[in-house]
Amino acid sequence: MDLKGRDVLNFKKYNREELEYLIDLGIKIKKSPKKYYDSLKRKTLVMLFEKSSTRTRTSFEAGMNQLGGHAIFLDWQSSQLSIGAELKDEARSIERYCECIAARVREHKTLQLMANAVEVPVVNMLCEKYHPCQGIADMMTIKEKLGGFEGKKLVFTGIANNVSNSLVVTGTKLGMQVTLAIPEKDPDAIDYELEKMAKKTGLYEETTDLKSAVKDADIIYTDTWVNMEYMSDPKFAKEKERRMNTFMPYQVSAKLLKDTGSKAKIMHCLAAHIGYEITRDAIDHPNSVIFDQAENRLHIQKAILTSLI
Ligand code: CP
Ligand code: NVA
């Protein structure tokens, strides 16, 4: 499989075989990390962050190091982008120093602009619409835990957002049933083309009835009701409070599993907001695979980097 030079913006243009290839490579690298120690010797990844991160930053940086290469952390605010330098020109400069650019940005169009400006592959480390590296890492975790995708059901609850979009893209392409048990969608994340694509597979549905959806689910997945950039934004405080009330019936807890008799594995991309979208007893539940999910970010980043570079 040749994915050299490809961008990872949202996986909409990847087919099932390409996604399976990345997942299986992630599993292989996880089993025999030493075999890949020199895969990207002397190669450089530049990671541009317009927003905060724990897992994405550290897994890409550790991953690049473990492949024999190096990652440079570039904070938007301390780069010349903060004084109004044109993104196109900054990206054209950065590409002269590296083999791949990864970016976490507020708007997807920033990634598109960069991808159009440079020759090196561009990887989306999260934007308002997608979180593709999270989606593919989660599919790797699902494959490890459930053995495959056909006939398996993932229920995402909370607010439809960047993470659920990437679960819908990857999950339905891989043959999984993906159900959104949601009262609302994050207006910034809506992608009608994606919804149309997902509906066409016959594997996608939306409901407001979480309890019925979770009964026969293999996975129950949730994420924050408020994205990171708005969490402490005073202008968003009223909407945050509204969401905290509206979404409470969609909280994932040990009680939800008990009351519905669900055997579902519990997933969350983290960072979690305990007592809101998820309870402590769900994070630490025997069915929780949340920290394996976090670990698999590392292995799949390595699969993505060795494939694109
Ligand atoms: N899941 C995830 O992307 O985590 P960070 O925001 O900490 O990178
Ligand atoms: N939806 C969350 C995902 C964090 C990994 C956010 O954008 O903040």
PDB file of N, CA and C and ligand atoms in Angstrom, residues 51-53 55-56 104-105 125-131 134 156 159-164 186 221 223-231 268-273 297, ligand 2:
ATOM      1  N   LYS A  51      -4.218  25.364  19.409  1.00  0.00           N
ATOM      2  CA  LYS A  51      -5.005  25.050  20.609  1.00  0.00           C
ATOM      3  C   LYS A  51      -4.193  24.110  21.492  1.00  0.00           C
ATOM      4  N   SER A  52      -4.689  23.887  22.700  1.00  0.00           N
ATOM      5  CA  SER A  52      -3.958  23.069  23.664  1.00  0.00           C
ATOM      6  C   SER A  52      -4.026  21.571  23.312  1.00  0.00           C
ATOM      7  N   SER A  53      -3.156  20.783  23.942  1.00  0.00           N
ATOM      8  CA  SER A  53      -3.145  19.327  23.713  1.00  0.00           C
ATOM      9  C   SER A  53      -2.289  18.625  24.753  1.00  0.00           C
ATOM     10  N   ARG A  55      -2.411  14.535  24.736  1.00  0.00           N
ATOM     11  CA  ARG A  55      -2.154  13.260  24.059  1.00  0.00           C
ATOM     12  C   ARG A  55      -1.608  13.428  22.638  1.00  0.00           C
ATOM     13  N   THR A  56      -2.209  14.314  21.891  1.00  0.00           N
ATOM     14  CA  THR A  56      -1.830  14.410  20.481  1.00  0.00           C
ATOM     15  C   THR A  56      -0.388  14.885  20.358  1.00  0.00           C
ATOM     16  N   ARG A 104      -2.947  21.491  14.594  1.00  0.00           N
ATOM     17  CA  ARG A 104      -4.209  21.538  15.346  1.00  0.00           C
ATOM     18  C   ARG A 104      -4.699  22.968  15.247  1.00  0.00           C
ATOM     19  N   VAL A 105      -5.838  23.149  14.612  1.00  0.00           N
ATOM     20  CA  VAL A 105      -6.276  24.504  14.277  1.00  0.00           C
ATOM     21  C   VAL A 105      -7.744  24.738  14.632  1.00  0.00           C
ATOM     22  N   MET A 125      -4.390  17.444  13.175  1.00  0.00           N
ATOM     23  CA  MET A 125      -4.328  16.988  14.571  1.00  0.00           C
ATOM     24  C   MET A 125      -5.542  17.460  15.360  1.00  0.00           C
ATOM     25  N   LEU A 126      -6.606  17.796  14.685  1.00  0.00           N
ATOM     26  CA  LEU A 126      -7.902  18.254  15.217  1.00  0.00           C
ATOM     27  C   LEU A 126      -8.214  19.651  14.698  1.00  0.00           C
ATOM     28  N   CYS A 127      -9.439  19.783  14.237  1.00  0.00           N
ATOM     29  CA  CYS A 127      -9.985  21.096  13.881  1.00  0.00           C
ATOM     30  C   CYS A 127     -11.428  21.099  14.384  1.00  0.00           C
ATOM     31  N   GLU A 128     -12.202  22.114  14.012  1.00  0.00           N
ATOM     32  CA  GLU A 128     -13.578  22.167  14.530  1.00  0.00           C
ATOM     33  C   GLU A 128     -14.472  21.088  13.912  1.00  0.00           C
ATOM     34  N   LYS A 129     -14.026  20.512  12.790  1.00  0.00           N
ATOM     35  CA  LYS A 129     -14.877  19.554  12.080  1.00  0.00           C
ATOM     36  C   LYS A 129     -14.437  18.097  12.200  1.00  0.00           C
ATOM     37  N   TYR A 130     -13.162  17.853  12.371  1.00  0.00           N
ATOM     38  CA  TYR A 130     -12.663  16.463  12.355  1.00  0.00           C
ATOM     39  C   TYR A 130     -11.524  16.260  13.351  1.00  0.00           C
ATOM     40  N   HIS A 131     -11.341  14.986  13.717  1.00  0.00           N
ATOM     41  CA  HIS A 131     -10.168  14.579  14.504  1.00  0.00           C
ATOM     42  C   HIS A 131      -9.758  13.203  13.945  1.00  0.00           C
ATOM     43  N   GLN A 134      -7.544  10.675  15.834  1.00  0.00           N
ATOM     44  CA  GLN A 134      -8.294  10.066  16.935  1.00  0.00           C
ATOM     45  C   GLN A 134      -9.202   8.958  16.392  1.00  0.00           C
ATOM     46  N   PHE A 156     -22.323   6.697  19.727  1.00  0.00           N
ATOM     47  CA  PHE A 156     -21.686   7.925  20.219  1.00  0.00           C
ATOM     48  C   PHE A 156     -22.779   8.777  20.839  1.00  0.00           C
ATOM     49  N   ILE A 159     -22.791  15.516  22.236  1.00  0.00           N
ATOM     50  CA  ILE A 159     -23.039  16.428  21.115  1.00  0.00           C
ATOM     51  C   ILE A 159     -22.276  15.902  19.904  1.00  0.00           C
ATOM     52  N   ALA A 160     -22.925  15.848  18.758  1.00  0.00           N
ATOM     53  CA  ALA A 160     -22.208  15.438  17.534  1.00  0.00           C
ATOM     54  C   ALA A 160     -21.152  16.495  17.262  1.00  0.00           C
ATOM     55  N   ASN A 161     -19.903  16.060  17.031  1.00  0.00           N
ATOM     56  CA  ASN A 161     -18.813  17.043  16.944  1.00  0.00           C
ATOM     57  C   ASN A 161     -17.678  16.546  16.052  1.00  0.00           C
ATOM     58  N   ASN A 162     -16.507  17.163  16.218  1.00  0.00           N
ATOM     59  CA  ASN A 162     -15.341  16.781  15.424  1.00  0.00           C
ATOM     60  C   ASN A 162     -14.968  15.305  15.617  1.00  0.00           C
ATOM     61  N   VAL A 163     -15.041  14.825  16.857  1.00  0.00           N
ATOM     62  CA  VAL A 163     -14.677  13.433  17.129  1.00  0.00           C
ATOM     63  C   VAL A 163     -15.719  12.485  16.530  1.00  0.00           C
ATOM     64  N   SER A 164     -17.009  12.795  16.733  1.00  0.00           N
ATOM     65  CA  SER A 164     -18.022  11.881  16.182  1.00  0.00           C
ATOM     66  C   SER A 164     -17.953  11.871  14.656  1.00  0.00           C
ATOM     67  N   ASP A 186     -23.050  20.042  17.186  1.00  0.00           N
ATOM     68  CA  ASP A 186     -22.238  21.257  17.281  1.00  0.00           C
ATOM     69  C   ASP A 186     -22.319  21.953  15.920  1.00  0.00           C
ATOM     70  N   TYR A 221     -19.502   5.528  23.351  1.00  0.00           N
ATOM     71  CA  TYR A 221     -18.419   6.514  23.227  1.00  0.00           C
ATOM     72  C   TYR A 221     -18.979   7.891  23.544  1.00  0.00           C
ATOM     73  N   ASP A 223     -17.784  12.282  24.395  1.00  0.00           N
ATOM     74  CA  ASP A 223     -16.759  13.325  24.352  1.00  0.00           C
ATOM     75  C   ASP A 223     -17.368  14.580  24.994  1.00  0.00           C
ATOM     76  N   THR A 224     -16.527  15.537  25.230  1.00  0.00           N
ATOM     77  CA  THR A 224     -16.964  16.794  25.873  1.00  0.00           C
ATOM     78  C   THR A 224     -18.160  17.427  25.149  1.00  0.00           C
ATOM     79  N   TRP A 225     -18.977  18.131  25.922  1.00  0.00           N
ATOM     80  CA  TRP A 225     -20.112  18.864  25.321  1.00  0.00           C
ATOM     81  C   TRP A 225     -19.678  20.249  24.847  1.00  0.00           C
ATOM     82  N   VAL A 226     -18.488  20.664  25.294  1.00  0.00           N
ATOM     83  CA  VAL A 226     -17.957  21.988  24.918  1.00  0.00           C
ATOM     84  C   VAL A 226     -16.507  21.809  24.485  1.00  0.00           C
ATOM     85  N   ASN A 227     -16.167  22.250  23.294  1.00  0.00           N
ATOM     86  CA  ASN A 227     -14.798  22.063  22.810  1.00  0.00           C
ATOM     87  C   ASN A 227     -13.796  22.914  23.572  1.00  0.00           C
ATOM     88  N   MET A 228     -12.533  22.468  23.511  1.00  0.00           N
ATOM     89  CA  MET A 228     -11.480  23.033  24.366  1.00  0.00           C
ATOM     90  C   MET A 228     -11.355  24.563  24.275  1.00  0.00           C
ATOM     91  N   GLU A 229     -11.496  25.098  23.072  1.00  0.00           N
ATOM     92  CA  GLU A 229     -11.249  26.542  22.920  1.00  0.00           C
ATOM     93  C   GLU A 229     -12.341  27.395  23.565  1.00  0.00           C
ATOM     94  N   TYR A 230     -13.493  26.767  23.870  1.00  0.00           N
ATOM     95  CA  TYR A 230     -14.601  27.520  24.470  1.00  0.00           C
ATOM     96  C   TYR A 230     -14.756  27.279  25.966  1.00  0.00           C
ATOM     97  N   MET A 231     -14.034  26.295  26.473  1.00  0.00           N
ATOM     98  CA  MET A 231     -14.219  25.840  27.856  1.00  0.00           C
ATOM     99  C   MET A 231     -14.113  26.989  28.868  1.00  0.00           C
ATOM    100  N   HIS A 268     -13.740   7.113  25.420  1.00  0.00           N
ATOM    101  CA  HIS A 268     -13.723   8.585  25.501  1.00  0.00           C
ATOM    102  C   HIS A 268     -12.352   9.003  24.980  1.00  0.00           C
ATOM    103  N   CYS A 269     -12.318  10.012  24.130  1.00  0.00           N
ATOM    104  CA  CYS A 269     -11.027  10.414  23.549  1.00  0.00           C
ATOM    105  C   CYS A 269     -10.148  11.150  24.549  1.00  0.00           C
ATOM    106  N   LEU A 270     -10.755  11.697  25.604  1.00  0.00           N
ATOM    107  CA  LEU A 270     -10.082  12.527  26.621  1.00  0.00           C
ATOM    108  C   LEU A 270      -9.644  13.844  25.977  1.00  0.00           C
ATOM    109  N   ALA A 271      -9.583  14.973  26.630  1.00  0.00           N
ATOM    110  CA  ALA A 271      -9.767  15.131  28.051  1.00  0.00           C
ATOM    111  C   ALA A 271     -11.248  15.019  28.451  1.00  0.00           C
ATOM    112  N   ALA A 272     -11.496  14.380  29.636  1.00  0.00           N
ATOM    113  CA  ALA A 272     -12.860  14.174  30.117  1.00  0.00           C
ATOM    114  C   ALA A 272     -13.249  15.252  31.119  1.00  0.00           C
ATOM    115  N   HIS A 273     -14.532  15.489  31.200  1.00  0.00           N
ATOM    116  CA  HIS A 273     -15.077  16.431  32.178  1.00  0.00           C
ATOM    117  C   HIS A 273     -15.980  15.629  33.092  1.00  0.00           C
ATOM    118  N   ARG A 297      -3.029   5.956  20.429  1.00  0.00           N
ATOM    119  CA  ARG A 297      -2.702   7.174  19.672  1.00  0.00           C
ATOM    120  C   ARG A 297      -1.236   7.114  19.225  1.00  0.00           C
TER     121      ARG A 297
HETATM  122  N1  NVA B   2     -14.276  17.667  20.901  1.00  0.00           N
HETATM  123  C1  NVA B   2     -13.081  17.883  21.677  1.00  0.00           C
HETATM  124  C2  NVA B   2     -12.059  16.839  21.360  1.00  0.00           C
HETATM  125  C3  NVA B   2     -10.815  16.897  22.184  1.00  0.00           C
HETATM  126  C4  NVA B   2      -9.800  15.865  21.805  1.00  0.00           C
HETATM  127  C5  NVA B   2     -12.549  19.277  21.397  1.00  0.00           C
HETATM  128  O1  NVA B   2     -12.515  19.679  20.221  1.00  0.00           O
HETATM  129  O2  NVA B   2     -12.153  19.950  22.328  1.00  0.00           O
END
